[in-house]
CSV table of C-alpha atoms in Angstrom, one decimal:
chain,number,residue,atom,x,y,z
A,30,UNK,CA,239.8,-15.9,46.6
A,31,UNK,CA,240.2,-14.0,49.6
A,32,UNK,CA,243.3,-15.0,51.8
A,33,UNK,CA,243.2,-16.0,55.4
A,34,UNK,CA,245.6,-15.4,57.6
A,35,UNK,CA,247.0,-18.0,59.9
A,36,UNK,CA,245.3,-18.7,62.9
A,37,UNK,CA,248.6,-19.0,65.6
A,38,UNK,CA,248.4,-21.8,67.5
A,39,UNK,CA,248.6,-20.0,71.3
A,40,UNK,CA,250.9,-21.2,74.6
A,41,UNK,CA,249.7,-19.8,77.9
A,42,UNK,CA,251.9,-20.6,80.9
A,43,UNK,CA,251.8,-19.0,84.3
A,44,UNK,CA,255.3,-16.6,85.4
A,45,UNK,CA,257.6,-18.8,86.2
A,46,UNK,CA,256.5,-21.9,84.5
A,47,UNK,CA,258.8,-23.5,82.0
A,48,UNK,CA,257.3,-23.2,78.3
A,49,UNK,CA,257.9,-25.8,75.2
A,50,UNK,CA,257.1,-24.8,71.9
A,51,UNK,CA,257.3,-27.2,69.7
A,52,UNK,CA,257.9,-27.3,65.6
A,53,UNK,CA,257.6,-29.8,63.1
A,54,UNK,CA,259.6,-29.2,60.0
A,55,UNK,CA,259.4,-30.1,56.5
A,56,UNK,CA,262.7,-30.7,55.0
A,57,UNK,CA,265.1,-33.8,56.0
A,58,UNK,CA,267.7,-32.7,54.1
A,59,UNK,CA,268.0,-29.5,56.5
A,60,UNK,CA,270.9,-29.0,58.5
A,61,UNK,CA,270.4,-26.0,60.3
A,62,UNK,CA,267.8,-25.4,62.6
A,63,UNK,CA,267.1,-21.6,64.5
A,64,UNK,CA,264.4,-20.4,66.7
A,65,UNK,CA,263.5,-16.7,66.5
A,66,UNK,CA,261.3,-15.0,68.7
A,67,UNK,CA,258.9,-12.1,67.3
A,68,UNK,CA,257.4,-9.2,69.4
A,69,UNK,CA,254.7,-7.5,68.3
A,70,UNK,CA,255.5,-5.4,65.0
A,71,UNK,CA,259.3,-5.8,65.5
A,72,UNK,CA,261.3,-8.3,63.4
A,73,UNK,CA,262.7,-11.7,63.9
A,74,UNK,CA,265.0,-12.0,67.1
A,75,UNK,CA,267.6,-14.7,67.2
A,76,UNK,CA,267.5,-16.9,70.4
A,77,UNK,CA,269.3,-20.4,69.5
A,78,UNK,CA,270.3,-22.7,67.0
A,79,UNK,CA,271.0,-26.0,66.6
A,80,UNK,CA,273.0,-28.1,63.9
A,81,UNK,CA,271.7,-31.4,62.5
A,82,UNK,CA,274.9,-33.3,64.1
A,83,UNK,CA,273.5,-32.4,67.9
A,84,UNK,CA,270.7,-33.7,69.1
A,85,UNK,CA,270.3,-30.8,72.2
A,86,UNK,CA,271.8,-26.6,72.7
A,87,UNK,CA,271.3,-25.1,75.6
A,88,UNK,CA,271.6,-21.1,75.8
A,89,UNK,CA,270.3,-18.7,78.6
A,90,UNK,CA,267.2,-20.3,80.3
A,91,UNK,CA,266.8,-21.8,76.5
A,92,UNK,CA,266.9,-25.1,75.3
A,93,UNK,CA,266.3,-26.6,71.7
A,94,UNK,CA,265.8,-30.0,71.3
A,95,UNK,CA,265.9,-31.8,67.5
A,96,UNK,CA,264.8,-34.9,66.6
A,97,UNK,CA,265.6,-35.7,63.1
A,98,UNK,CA,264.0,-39.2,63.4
A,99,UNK,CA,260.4,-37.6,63.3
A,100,UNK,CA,261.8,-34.3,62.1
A,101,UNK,CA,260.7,-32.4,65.5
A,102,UNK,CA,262.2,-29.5,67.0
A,103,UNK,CA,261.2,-27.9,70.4
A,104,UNK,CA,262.6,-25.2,72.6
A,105,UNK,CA,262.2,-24.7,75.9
A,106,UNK,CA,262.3,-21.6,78.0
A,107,UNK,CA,262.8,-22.2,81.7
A,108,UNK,CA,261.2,-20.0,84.8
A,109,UNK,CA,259.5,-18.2,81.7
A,110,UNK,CA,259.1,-14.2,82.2
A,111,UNK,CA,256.8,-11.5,81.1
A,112,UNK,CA,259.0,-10.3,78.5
A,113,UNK,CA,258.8,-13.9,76.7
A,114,UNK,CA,255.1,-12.7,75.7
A,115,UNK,CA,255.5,-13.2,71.5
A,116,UNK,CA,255.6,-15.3,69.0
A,117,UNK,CA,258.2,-17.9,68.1
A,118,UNK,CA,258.9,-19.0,64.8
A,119,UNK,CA,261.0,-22.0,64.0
A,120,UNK,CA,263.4,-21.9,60.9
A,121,UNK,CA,265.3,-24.4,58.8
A,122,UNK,CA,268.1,-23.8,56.4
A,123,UNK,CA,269.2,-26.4,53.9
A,124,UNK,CA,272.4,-25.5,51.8
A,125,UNK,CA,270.4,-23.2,50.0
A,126,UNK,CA,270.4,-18.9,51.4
A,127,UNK,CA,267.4,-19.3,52.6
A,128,UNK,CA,265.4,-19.9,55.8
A,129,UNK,CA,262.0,-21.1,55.7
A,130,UNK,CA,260.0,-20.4,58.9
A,131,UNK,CA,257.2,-22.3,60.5
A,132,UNK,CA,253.6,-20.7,61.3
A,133,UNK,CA,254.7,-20.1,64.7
A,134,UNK,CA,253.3,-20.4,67.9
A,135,UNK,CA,252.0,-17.2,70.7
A,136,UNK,CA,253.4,-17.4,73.9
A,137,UNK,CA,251.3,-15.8,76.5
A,138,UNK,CA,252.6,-15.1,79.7
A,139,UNK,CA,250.2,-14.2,82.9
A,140,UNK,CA,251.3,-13.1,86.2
B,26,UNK,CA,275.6,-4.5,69.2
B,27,UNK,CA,275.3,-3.9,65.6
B,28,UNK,CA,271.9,-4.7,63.8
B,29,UNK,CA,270.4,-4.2,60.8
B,30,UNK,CA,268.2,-1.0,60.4
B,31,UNK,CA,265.7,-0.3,58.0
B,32,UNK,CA,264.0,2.8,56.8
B,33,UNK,CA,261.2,3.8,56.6
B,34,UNK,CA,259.5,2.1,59.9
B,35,UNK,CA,256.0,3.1,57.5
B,36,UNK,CA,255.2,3.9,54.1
B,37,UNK,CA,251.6,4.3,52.8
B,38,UNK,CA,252.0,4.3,49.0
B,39,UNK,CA,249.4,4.2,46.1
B,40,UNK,CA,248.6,1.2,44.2
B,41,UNK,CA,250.7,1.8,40.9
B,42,UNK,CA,253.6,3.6,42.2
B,43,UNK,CA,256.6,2.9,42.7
B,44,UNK,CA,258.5,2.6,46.9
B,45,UNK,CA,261.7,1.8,47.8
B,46,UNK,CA,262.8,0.3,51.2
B,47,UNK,CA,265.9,0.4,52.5
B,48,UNK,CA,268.6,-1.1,54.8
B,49,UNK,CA,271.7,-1.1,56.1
B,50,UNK,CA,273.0,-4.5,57.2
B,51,UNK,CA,275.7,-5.3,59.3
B,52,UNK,CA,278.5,-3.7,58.6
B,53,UNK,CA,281.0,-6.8,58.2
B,54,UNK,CA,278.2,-9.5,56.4
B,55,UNK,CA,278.8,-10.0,53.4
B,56,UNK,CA,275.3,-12.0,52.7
B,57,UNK,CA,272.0,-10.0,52.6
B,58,UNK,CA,268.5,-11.1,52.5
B,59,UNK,CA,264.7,-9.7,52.2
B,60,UNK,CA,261.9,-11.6,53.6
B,61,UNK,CA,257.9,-10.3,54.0
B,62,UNK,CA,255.5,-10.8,56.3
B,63,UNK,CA,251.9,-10.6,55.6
B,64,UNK,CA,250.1,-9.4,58.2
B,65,UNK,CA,249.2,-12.4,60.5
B,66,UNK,CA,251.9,-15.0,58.2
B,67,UNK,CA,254.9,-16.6,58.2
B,68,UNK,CA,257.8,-15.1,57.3
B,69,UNK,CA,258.6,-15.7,53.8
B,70,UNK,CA,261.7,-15.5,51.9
B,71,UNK,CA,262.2,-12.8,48.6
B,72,UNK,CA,265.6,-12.5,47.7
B,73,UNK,CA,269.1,-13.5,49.2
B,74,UNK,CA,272.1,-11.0,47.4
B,75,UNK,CA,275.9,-12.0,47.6
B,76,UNK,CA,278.5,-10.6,45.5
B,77,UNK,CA,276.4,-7.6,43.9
B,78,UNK,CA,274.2,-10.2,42.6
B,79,UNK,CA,271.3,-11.9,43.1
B,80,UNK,CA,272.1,-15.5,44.7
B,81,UNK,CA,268.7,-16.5,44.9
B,82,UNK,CA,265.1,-15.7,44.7
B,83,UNK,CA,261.4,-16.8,45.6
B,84,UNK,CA,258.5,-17.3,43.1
B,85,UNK,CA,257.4,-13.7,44.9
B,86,UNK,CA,260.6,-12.2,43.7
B,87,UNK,CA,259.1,-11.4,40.2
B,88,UNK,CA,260.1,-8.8,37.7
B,89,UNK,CA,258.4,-6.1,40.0
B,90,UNK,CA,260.7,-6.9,42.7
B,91,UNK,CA,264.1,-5.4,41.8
B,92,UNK,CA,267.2,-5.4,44.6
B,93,UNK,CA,270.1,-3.1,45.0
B,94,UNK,CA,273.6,-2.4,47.0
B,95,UNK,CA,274.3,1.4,45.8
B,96,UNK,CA,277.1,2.0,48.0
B,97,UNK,CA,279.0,0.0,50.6
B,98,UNK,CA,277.0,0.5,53.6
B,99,UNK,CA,273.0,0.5,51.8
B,100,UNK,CA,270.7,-2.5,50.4
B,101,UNK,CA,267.8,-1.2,48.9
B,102,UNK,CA,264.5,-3.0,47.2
B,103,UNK,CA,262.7,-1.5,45.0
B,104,UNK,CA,259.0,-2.8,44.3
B,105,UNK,CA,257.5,-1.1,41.4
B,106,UNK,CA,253.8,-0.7,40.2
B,107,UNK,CA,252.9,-1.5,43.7
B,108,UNK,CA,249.3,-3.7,44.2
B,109,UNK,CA,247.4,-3.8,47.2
B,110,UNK,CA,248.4,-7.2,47.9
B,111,UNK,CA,252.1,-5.8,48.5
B,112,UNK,CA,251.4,-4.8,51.7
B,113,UNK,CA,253.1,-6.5,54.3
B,114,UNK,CA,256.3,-5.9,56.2
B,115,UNK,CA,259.5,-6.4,54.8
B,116,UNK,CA,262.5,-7.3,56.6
B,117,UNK,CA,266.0,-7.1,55.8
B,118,UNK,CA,268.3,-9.4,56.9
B,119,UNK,CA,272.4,-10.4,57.0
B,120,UNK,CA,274.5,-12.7,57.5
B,121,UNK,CA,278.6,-12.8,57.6
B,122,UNK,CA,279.2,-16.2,56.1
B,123,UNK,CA,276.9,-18.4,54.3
B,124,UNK,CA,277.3,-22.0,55.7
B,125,UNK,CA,275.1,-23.2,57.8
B,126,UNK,CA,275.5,-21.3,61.7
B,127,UNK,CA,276.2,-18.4,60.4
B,128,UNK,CA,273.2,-16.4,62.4
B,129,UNK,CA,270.9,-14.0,60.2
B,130,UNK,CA,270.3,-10.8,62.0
B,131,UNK,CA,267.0,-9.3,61.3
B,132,UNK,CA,266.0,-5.9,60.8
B,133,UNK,CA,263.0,-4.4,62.7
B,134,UNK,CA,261.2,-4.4,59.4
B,135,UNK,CA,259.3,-1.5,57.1
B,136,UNK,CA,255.6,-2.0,57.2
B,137,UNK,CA,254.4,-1.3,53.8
B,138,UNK,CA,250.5,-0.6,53.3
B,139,UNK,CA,249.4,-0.2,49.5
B,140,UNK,CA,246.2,1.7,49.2
């Protein structure tokens, strides 16, 4: 059959709000958590990571939360910008070399 | 700071022949990875490669799917017979160490588009 693409679940915030994106992973086992970010035809952009052992990592107006207990990750951008316009893909990495990535989610920043 | 670059940005290629991406990863990892994104998807894993050898691969990393480090500095993969449902783009990635917080650094990607 014909394949769909994913329809992206879509964040609007106004300049200057703070954003969460949220991301619900699969694996319990995983141990290794990153969130990239994803401009429009460009690849995969490393923000932050977080280890299984911490429950919070904060970076440069970033934040990423994990919650193994429901297996729930989240980041947060503070006084979110312009240039945060893309989309963010979760990641999880279990002893194996590979990520897998969540669906990810649009960020859409209006003045 | 060093990143991963990939050639070509675009390649338009007939169903049936053969393409060739390439990559040069970071210059000090020693762990290197292709992924695909088809248009409007997730990013999915192909092929990690450590050692001059494959490490491990995804059901899409069939026997059309081939990977290669020629020289010390290039990663190449090589997707022969191409079908139409190859089109998508392909990112390279790397990686110093392979334990978990070791950070993979993605390329900008080669948009492939089978026709």
């Amino acid at each position: 059959g014909e394949s769909v693409g994913l329809h992206l679940p879509t964040l609007s915030v106004q300049e200057g709000d703070n954003s969460i994106i949220n991301c619900a992973y699969s694996n319990s086992a995983s141990d290794y958590f990153i969130w990239y970010k994803q401009e429009s035809g460009k690849g995969p952009q490393f923000i932050i990571d977080i280890r299984s052992n911490m429950d919070k990592r904060q970076g440069q107006r970033v934040t990423v939360l994990l919650n193994k207990t429901v297996k729930h990750l989240s980041l947060q951008i503070a006084a979110t910008q312009p240039g945060d316009s893309a989309v963010y893909f979760c990641a999880e990495n279990k002893d194996t070399d590979k990520l897998i990535f969540g669906t990810g989610t649009r960020l859409q920043v209006f003045p | 700071e060093p990143e991963v670059t990939q050639t070509p940005s675009h390649q338009v290629t007939q169903m049936g022949q053969e393409v060739i991406l390439r990559c040069v990863p970071i210059s000090n990892h020693l762990y290197f990875y292709w992924y695909r994104q088809i248009l409007g998807q997730k990013v999915e894993f192909l092929v990690s490669f450590y050692n001059n050898e494959i490490s491990e691969k995804s059901e899409i990393f069939d026997d059309q799917f081939s990977v290669e480090r020629p020289d010390g500095s290039n990663f190449t993969l090589k997707i022969r017979s191409t079908k139409l449902e190859d089109s998508a783009m392909y990112f390279c990635a790397s990686r110093f160490g392979s334990s978990s917080g070791n950070t993979i650094y993605f390329g900008e990607g080669s948009w492939l588009t089978v026709v």
